[in-house]
Each structure stands twice: as structure tokens, then as C-alpha cells.
Amino acid sequence: MNTARHRNAIIKRWFEIVAFSLPAGATALFALHLAPNCKDFTDFAEWAVVPALTLLIGFGLLWGRKRAPAWSGLRHFWRYPPSWFAALLGFIWLIFFLAVSPSATQALQCPGLSSDEIRSFLSTSWMNILVLIGFITMLLIVAALLASTIGTSDEQSRVAALLGLSPPASSTTQPAAPTPPTIDFSKLRIWVQNDTPINHPDLDTFSRNPIAKRISNKIKARTEKALTIALIGELGSGKTSIYNLVLHELNDAGLLGQSVAVVRISLWPFDTVDAAIHGILSSLTEELGRHVNTTPIAGLPDEYISTIENAGVGWAKLFRRNRPPAAILSDFDEVTAALDMHFVLWIEDLERFAGSTSTTHPPEVERLAPLRSLLHSISEATSIQVVFASTLLSARFDIEKIARIVEPLPTIEPKFIWKTLSAFMKGCLATESYIDPVSLSTREHLRGNSTADWFDWAPYVPQDMFTLPVALATICNNPRKIKYGLRQCLDVWDKLRGEIDFDDLFSVSLLRASEPDVFALIVDNIDEIRSESRPRESRSNTEAKSNFEIQFNALWGSAASPKRAAIEEILDFIFPNWREPGTQQVAKIKPQGLSVRSHRDYWKRYLSQDSLSTEEKDQPILKDIVLWKSHFSNELVSRLLKASQLDTVRAFAGLLLGTHELTKLLDATVRAELRRSPVEWGNRYPPSVIAIWHLLLDKENELLPSTLKELIKLTTSVNLQLTSTLLYFFLTKDGSGPELVPQAQAEEIKASFIEILCDSFISKDPKHLADALRGAEPATLLINCWGLGRVRQKKFEGLPFAHWRPFSDALIEAAELAPEAVLPQINQFIVDRADQIRWDEGVFREVATYTLNSERANRLFNMNRLFEITLKVSSPDIFPAESIPAYEAILRHAQNLQGKRSGKS
């Protein structure tokens, strides 16, 4: 601080007070001359003093208790005496003037104000006057001390509010030291959920406190000319946190609110340059008002604006006409110099106020010139230091020409970012238990023990070898991106814990916060980048790019960069088919991944964050799968029988159950399906059994053949359609399809089926066979008796198997009992279908014709009994629609035969 300037400012202020006191006394004398009845005035003054003082004190307590020290002027009385002291001094001049000027008192003709009476009072009551002066002096000292105490307490409260702390208690003991810096999930969770920037060094995870210390040290230095500082960092890089840490450093040094005052202002809310200028000067005036009475400079903001516009009216312009802007601003500097205080004007959001960062657009440069001039003039003040917090040095303000010191916020190193991300991830996964269907090897991408080692090698690794942790730490290069990304992840995870893949959620949340344009592309092209089938038009063109990739390249260009490589690595992890659809079946690796939409639409679940019903939740299903592994709980079987949950059970069971557990599950499921009719399946085959068949594909299983043999024996006598399902899917190799059971064992089991079929129904109650065929497909017996190969080749020579004759008799007997269930099966053996293309009504149509093969029919069945059964059918509506043409073909032969017999008789 310039001591000579400080002393000169105090002398100048006292000179102003004395100078103002003389016209104040003259004005009072002029008022007494104008009073029509001076006697009444003096009498009124005697009793009005007490209530007037009472009203003044009450008004001060109600309106300005917090600002009483500054408003009264007692806080810095000797450095910057208040304006009212000039009035008091003027009253004293008036008393002495009246005492030595008899002519003046005679002209007033006011009893009690004659010069003789005043001189008599001064001479006879000299001791009383001394006592009165002493009493008044004591009152002033007490008032000053009280005001100082109130002001200090208020200032401490204000500083505590700035720092986000509780006001200090009145105790002589020092407060406990803060907790040492640690990254634990509870503190990290609070930081993520709170938008308030950090205000204590112990909360500084990203090494911003050293910068704050350098800035606070420059503020503490108090050089003759305060150096302007520019704090440069991108949005979200921690500039506000540095501001709070600077306040903390100044407060710890005992300077904040005492010898240093910080005025913070954001230019973002202002629409015009005039509004911004007025806001800056008003904020500075308001802060001065916390320390001194600012009535003398209250009009300076308006005067400055009027001056630069060369227009306007008002008291400020009347009294300070034609003063240059620098002279107006010097009034602020003189007040601060007299107070021996250092004011820091912390200006934020310059680039948001200015708009584009270009400085070459002439209209904009001209528009911002007054504000640029103001900032430059303020930076030249001796007791006011300017700190700019901006994203760029240019921003149309040429900050680099004003600032003497530039403090750039460095990019946070990826390994420090990953330290925070890793702590958050571990905390989320450890808070509550849930069942994760993904294998540990898949989780190694993000949670492996060696991930931290990659950061030491990351600078030397080619961009196309980025790991996922390095990629995430690369895009989240400032605290705001980290906070917003982790907050998004935490919000969804708290609602959908275990109902969505955490690694995908974690990655996409960070991508969403860091690169919103890329996230918007994902939303617009989500169906394409999740597709697992390649579009027809791109199959012949292997170099064709997806729409998403084309738009992504348009956004990022063709040049390689670390950030682009990081984004591509994240996209490869979340949406592995984004470059080329069909690259990977994600559901088999991450069944809850955001790219999955087969059994659940997890992307929709992520965006909506809706509460899930019991049917929609995955964790109950996963719990039942885990229980099945431990003691084969039937809850999982019940879920398999529900069509709404079948796909989800299949997706999870394939990852969590081994071949042994799946084979046991097949056994239990088939037994459960035996209690249901094929009509309840809603399909030709039981969906639950087909789901398990899918899970067993391409897996070696020594237990499966014996299980199938036992199940075929169990189901044949009860549900032949269920038996046919086992024979076809598990024991028949259809073309190039998979083979679950070796061919030799499969043929052996099929042969045993024929024996079981005969044993179950030959010479038995025909009702059993009819019941076993209810709901079965019409070709069930045809395929399983002749064999699928012979049926496709239409090789129907001889008999289907050795014991066919008694079995065909059993079929006829069952048909007599339940023709609606058995006749469709028999008709498939003896009716041939021929498909022909015919010209019909101007178009070609495919027409199917059904004819009875009399030779085969007589070879396989007792046709006389079959014709009799056919003729007795009351209506063809008892048959399935696809069986009616074959029934009608046999009916025609039966009717012809009946007609011939009637003619002979």
C-alpha cells in the first residue's frame, strides 16, 4: 500500500469535512433568520431532541443494524470521517459565531441565542461543559466500540456465508483441524449431488488449491500498483472453486473483511453494456457501503454512464459536470486508499456476456469498447485489484492487454481423473448387493486390477490401443464434466440398481456429460447402432458406412485425435455394432447392456428412468436362477412357463447356468409342461422347452441323452406333441443344424420311442391314446412313425415299423372314441397333397389338391372301419382348419363307396 497516498487521502477527506462544515453553519444561520418565530423554534428543539434521537436510533436498528458501522461512519472514523460530522462541526462554528457576534444575535431576536447569554453560559458553566464534553466523548467511544463489534460480527457472518461455513463461535480455542483428504464414496456422493463448488482445500481432489494460493499471495502482497490477474479455464474447470479457495486463504490469514474485501460479479445476467457497467460500479459501491457511508459517492455509477454517453440528467451530473471517466473512477480509488483497504473486483463470465470469441468484428468491438475501457481504468487503480475469470484470453475484451498475470487452469491428468471415477464406481457397486449376470472376464474392461497401470503407459500408447478407463478419463477432462456425468449415473443407478448394466450406464453417463453432441447423435440413430443385422443394401458393399458413422465423421472430421479415439473406444464398448451392424450379439455378453433390445429395451429404460413393475424387474429372475443353481427351486420353472418373461429368463440363464443345471432345468420344465395342454402353449411347440434347447446348443452334455430317454418315456403316454418336440429338436439333425446328441445315441433313443409307443397304447384303453393326441399337430404321428427323412422324401413303402398293425388298430379304436383328436393324425398317412399353379380370374394362384392314396390306405389301415368313422362325423368344424381338406378327400371316397353299396342293395 502507498503510505503517502493513504495519508494524503485522509487529509483530503478531513479537509472536505471542514470545508463542508462552514457552509453547513451558514445554512443553519440562514434558516434561523427565515424562522418566523424563533422562540417557538428553540422551545420546540428543547423537548424534540430526545424523541428525535429515539426515532433515529430505532430506525437505524430496524433498517441498518448490519450496516450501522458503515452508515454511522464510526468504523473508520479517523480515516474517513462521515458526512454528518461536517454538520456537527458546522453547528459548533455557528455557536462560536453567535457568541462573538452580538449584531448577528440581535438580528435573530431569539431568546436564548443572544451573544450575552451564550457567553454567560460558556463562562459560568465551563465545568459543566467539560463534563458534558467528557460524557459525549465517552458515549462516542462506546458507540464506536459497539459499532466495531457489530461490524466485525456481521463481517464474520458474511465471510462465513461466502465460504459456506458456520459463523465462528466466541471461543478462545482453535477449531478442530479438517479431515485429511481422502476419496471415499460418502464424501464423493455428496460432492456429486451438490452443485456448490468446493470451499476448503481438503475437498480439493483436482489440485486447484495451489493456483488459489498463488492468487491469494498476489492479493496479500499489496504492491503500490495492484496487478490484474486473468484466471483462464474452460467451462467447468473449477474457476468458482478457485474463487472459494482464495477466500479461504484470505480468511485464514485474517485479511478477508478486514483489510481485504472481495467483490464478485458475473456479467452473464446483463443484456447491455450500460447495464454491465452499472452493475460493476454498483457492486463496488455496495461493498464500500459495508465499511463506510457511501452517500457522497452514491451517484457515481449513474454519473459514469451519463459521462460516457454524453447525455442524461440528475444530481450527479449537476454537481460533477464534464468530469472525465477516469476522474469519476478516482473517487472510488480515493475512498479505498483512505480506508487502507485492498478491494478485489472478481469478474466472471466475460465470454458469456460478449458472445462470440472473435475480436475482429467491428460492430461488436465498438459496442464493447466502453466496458473494455472501464475494466482497463479500474485495473489502473492502486487499491482496487481486478481478477478476470474467463474461458479465453480474447473473448472480445483483449484480457491479455489488461492482465499482467495469467493463471491458466491446466487439464487434469487422466490418472487423477480415474482415481475419482474408480472410487465412485467401487462405491456404487458396494453399497447394496445385487446379482450381476455378466462374467468377470467381461468386467475386466473397466474393473480389472491392471487398469490403473495403463495410465502410466497411456502417453506412449497409440490412440487405437486406448483402453476404456483411459478413454473415459480423457473425455472427462474437467470437474464439471465429471460431476455431471457421475450425477447422471448415480441418479439412474439409485432407481435401477441391478436392472441395467452398470458399466454401460457409467460409460454413457460420462459420455453424455462430456460430449453432448455425440450423445445427441446416439439418440437420433439408436435403432441403427443397436442393430444386429446388416442392412440388405450394405451387404454387397463392405465399405458402406452407417448413417451414424457418417454423421459422426461430419461432427469430428476425418483427422485423428486423442478425444476422437477415446469416444470411439467408448462407443465400441457400449454399442459394438455402431460401425457395422451384426458384429456382435451383445445380449450373450451383457444381457442388460444399453445395446440390448431383444428381451428388454434397456436404452429406453435408461432414458425414461421409470419405476419398474415386478414383471419388468430383472433381479427377481436372477435371484430365481441363482436359487436354481443351489437347490433347484421351482420358481425358475414357473417363470419359464410365462411367455412374458421367457426371453429374459433365457438371456440370463444362458450366462449363469452350466450344462448340468440346464439339463436339470429341461427335466423339470418338461414335467411341468405335462400338466398343461398344447393349446396353452400358443405355439406348435412349448416355448419353454425351445428356450432351453437354444441354451444347450453347441454345448457338450453327457447327461442329456439319458435325460431325454427318460423324458420320452415319461411323455409318450401323456402328451405326444411334447414327445415330438423332444424327438425333433433334441434328437434330429436337420440339415446343417446343430447336433445336441451324437447320431448313434439319437437313433437308439428314437428306436426306443417306437417301443414305448407300442407298449403304451396297443391293447390299452383307446382313451389314453386319444388324450395323448389332443392338441397335437396333425403330422405328429406321421413324422415320428415314418421318420422325418422318409416323410420329406415321400418314401412310404411297406409299414412304418414292425408292430404297426396292432398300433393302427389302436388308432382306429381311439378315432371311434375321439375323431376330432385322432382322425387328423390318420388322414396324414393316407392323403396326398399336390400343389399346382392355375390361372384363375386373371391371376396365377397356387391351388392345393388332396387325394386319397387307396393303396397306402388299405395297406396301413382297416379302411372300412375308417370310412364308417368318417361318415359319422357330424361336422368338419370339429377339426382344425388345416385338417379339413384331407378329411373331405376321405369323406368323398366314403360317400362314393356308400352309394355303390346302396345301389347294389
PDB file of N, CA and C in Angstrom, residues 66 105 182 201 212 222 257 270 303-304 320 328 443 477 542 556 566 575 585 639 665 685 714 747 790 798 810 860 867:
ATOM      1  N   LYS A  66     -27.158  -4.104  10.421  1.00  0.00           N
ATOM      2  CA  LYS A  66     -25.982  -4.780   9.872  1.00  0.00           C
ATOM      3  C   LYS A  66     -24.998  -3.811   9.242  1.00  0.00           C
ATOM      4  N   THR A 105     -26.879  38.071  16.692  1.00  0.00           N
ATOM      5  CA  THR A 105     -27.915  37.575  17.604  1.00  0.00           C
ATOM      6  C   THR A 105     -29.051  38.571  17.744  1.00  0.00           C
ATOM      7  N   THR A 182      -9.291 -37.529   1.634  1.00  0.00           N
ATOM      8  CA  THR A 182      -9.462 -38.909   1.211  1.00  0.00           C
ATOM      9  C   THR A 182     -10.618 -38.966   0.222  1.00  0.00           C
ATOM     10  N   PRO A 201      -9.663 -26.588   1.159  1.00  0.00           N
ATOM     11  CA  PRO A 201      -8.590 -27.351   0.498  1.00  0.00           C
ATOM     12  C   PRO A 201      -8.715 -28.854   0.665  1.00  0.00           C
ATOM     13  N   ALA A 212      -5.035 -21.312  -6.308  1.00  0.00           N
ATOM     14  CA  ALA A 212      -5.694 -20.376  -5.387  1.00  0.00           C
ATOM     15  C   ALA A 212      -4.680 -19.736  -4.442  1.00  0.00           C
ATOM     16  N   ARG A 222      -0.044  -6.536  -1.669  1.00  0.00           N
ATOM     17  CA  ARG A 222      -0.368  -5.119  -1.511  1.00  0.00           C
ATOM     18  C   ARG A 222       0.726  -4.219  -2.087  1.00  0.00           C
ATOM     19  N   GLY A 257     -12.415  -9.248   4.834  1.00  0.00           N
ATOM     20  CA  GLY A 257     -13.371  -8.440   5.584  1.00  0.00           C
ATOM     21  C   GLY A 257     -12.723  -7.418   6.484  1.00  0.00           C
ATOM     22  N   PHE A 270     -26.417  -9.584 -17.517  1.00  0.00           N
ATOM     23  CA  PHE A 270     -26.629  -8.261 -18.107  1.00  0.00           C
ATOM     24  C   PHE A 270     -26.803  -8.364 -19.622  1.00  0.00           C
ATOM     25  N   GLU A 303     -23.401   8.675 -12.879  1.00  0.00           N
ATOM     26  CA  GLU A 303     -22.602   9.747 -13.456  1.00  0.00           C
ATOM     27  C   GLU A 303     -21.638   9.213 -14.513  1.00  0.00           C
ATOM     28  N   TYR A 304     -21.069   8.039 -14.235  1.00  0.00           N
ATOM     29  CA  TYR A 304     -20.118   7.464 -15.189  1.00  0.00           C
ATOM     30  C   TYR A 304     -20.830   7.131 -16.495  1.00  0.00           C
ATOM     31  N   ARG A 320     -21.167  17.252 -10.882  1.00  0.00           N
ATOM     32  CA  ARG A 320     -19.870  16.807 -11.403  1.00  0.00           C
ATOM     33  C   ARG A 320     -19.868  16.911 -12.918  1.00  0.00           C
ATOM     34  N   ILE A 328     -13.925  10.235 -12.397  1.00  0.00           N
ATOM     35  CA  ILE A 328     -15.040   9.639 -11.635  1.00  0.00           C
ATOM     36  C   ILE A 328     -14.577   8.391 -10.907  1.00  0.00           C
ATOM     37  N   ARG A 443     -16.073 -57.975 -17.253  1.00  0.00           N
ATOM     38  CA  ARG A 443     -15.925 -56.813 -16.393  1.00  0.00           C
ATOM     39  C   ARG A 443     -14.479 -56.330 -16.297  1.00  0.00           C
ATOM     40  N   ASN A 477     -12.372 -34.249 -18.835  1.00  0.00           N
ATOM     41  CA  ASN A 477     -11.133 -33.534 -18.510  1.00  0.00           C
ATOM     42  C   ASN A 477     -11.339 -32.316 -17.635  1.00  0.00           C
ATOM     43  N   THR A 542     -19.051 -53.788 -48.789  1.00  0.00           N
ATOM     44  CA  THR A 542     -18.430 -53.945 -47.468  1.00  0.00           C
ATOM     45  C   THR A 542     -17.862 -52.644 -46.925  1.00  0.00           C
ATOM     46  N   TRP A 556     -16.836 -34.673 -36.194  1.00  0.00           N
ATOM     47  CA  TRP A 556     -15.454 -34.672 -35.697  1.00  0.00           C
ATOM     48  C   TRP A 556     -14.412 -34.532 -36.801  1.00  0.00           C
ATOM     49  N   ALA A 566     -10.821 -41.728 -28.033  1.00  0.00           N
ATOM     50  CA  ALA A 566     -11.459 -42.093 -26.767  1.00  0.00           C
ATOM     51  C   ALA A 566     -12.956 -42.318 -26.957  1.00  0.00           C
ATOM     52  N   PHE A 575     -21.867 -49.791 -27.752  1.00  0.00           N
ATOM     53  CA  PHE A 575     -22.596 -50.167 -28.966  1.00  0.00           C
ATOM     54  C   PHE A 575     -21.627 -50.809 -29.955  1.00  0.00           C
ATOM     55  N   GLN A 585     -23.377 -60.166 -30.951  1.00  0.00           N
ATOM     56  CA  GLN A 585     -24.649 -60.367 -30.266  1.00  0.00           C
ATOM     57  C   GLN A 585     -24.450 -59.978 -28.801  1.00  0.00           C
ATOM     58  N   ARG A 639     -41.374 -69.350 -14.008  1.00  0.00           N
ATOM     59  CA  ARG A 639     -41.090 -68.201 -14.868  1.00  0.00           C
ATOM     60  C   ARG A 639     -40.925 -68.635 -16.324  1.00  0.00           C
ATOM     61  N   LEU A 665     -32.881 -78.365 -15.554  1.00  0.00           N
ATOM     62  CA  LEU A 665     -33.983 -77.442 -15.806  1.00  0.00           C
ATOM     63  C   LEU A 665     -34.881 -77.971 -16.917  1.00  0.00           C
ATOM     64  N   TYR A 685     -44.939 -75.726 -30.592  1.00  0.00           N
ATOM     65  CA  TYR A 685     -44.078 -76.390 -29.620  1.00  0.00           C
ATOM     66  C   TYR A 685     -44.065 -75.580 -28.327  1.00  0.00           C
ATOM     67  N   LEU A 714     -41.503 -90.808 -20.314  1.00  0.00           N
ATOM     68  CA  LEU A 714     -42.494 -90.176 -19.439  1.00  0.00           C
ATOM     69  C   LEU A 714     -43.602 -89.492 -20.227  1.00  0.00           C
ATOM     70  N   GLU A 747     -30.387 -92.156 -32.677  1.00  0.00           N
ATOM     71  CA  GLU A 747     -31.168 -93.191 -33.342  1.00  0.00           C
ATOM     72  C   GLU A 747     -31.611 -94.258 -32.346  1.00  0.00           C
ATOM     73  N   ARG A 790     -37.852 -89.975 -44.346  1.00  0.00           N
ATOM     74  CA  ARG A 790     -38.736 -90.687 -45.275  1.00  0.00           C
ATOM     75  C   ARG A 790     -39.948 -89.829 -45.638  1.00  0.00           C
ATOM     76  N   GLY A 798     -44.067-100.177 -47.649  1.00  0.00           N
ATOM     77  CA  GLY A 798     -44.124-101.080 -46.514  1.00  0.00           C
ATOM     78  C   GLY A 798     -44.862-100.455 -45.341  1.00  0.00           C
ATOM     79  N   ALA A 810     -55.208 -99.784 -32.800  1.00  0.00           N
ATOM     80  CA  ALA A 810     -55.406 -98.920 -31.628  1.00  0.00           C
ATOM     81  C   ALA A 810     -55.796 -97.511 -32.058  1.00  0.00           C
ATOM     82  N   LEU A 860     -52.181 -99.677 -44.716  1.00  0.00           N
ATOM     83  CA  LEU A 860     -51.892 -99.225 -43.358  1.00  0.00           C
ATOM     84  C   LEU A 860     -53.078 -99.333 -42.406  1.00  0.00           C
ATOM     85  N   PHE A 867     -63.834 -95.542 -42.943  1.00  0.00           N
ATOM     86  CA  PHE A 867     -64.907 -94.858 -43.664  1.00  0.00           C
ATOM     87  C   PHE A 867     -66.132 -94.685 -42.789  1.00  0.00           C
TER      88      PHE A 867
END
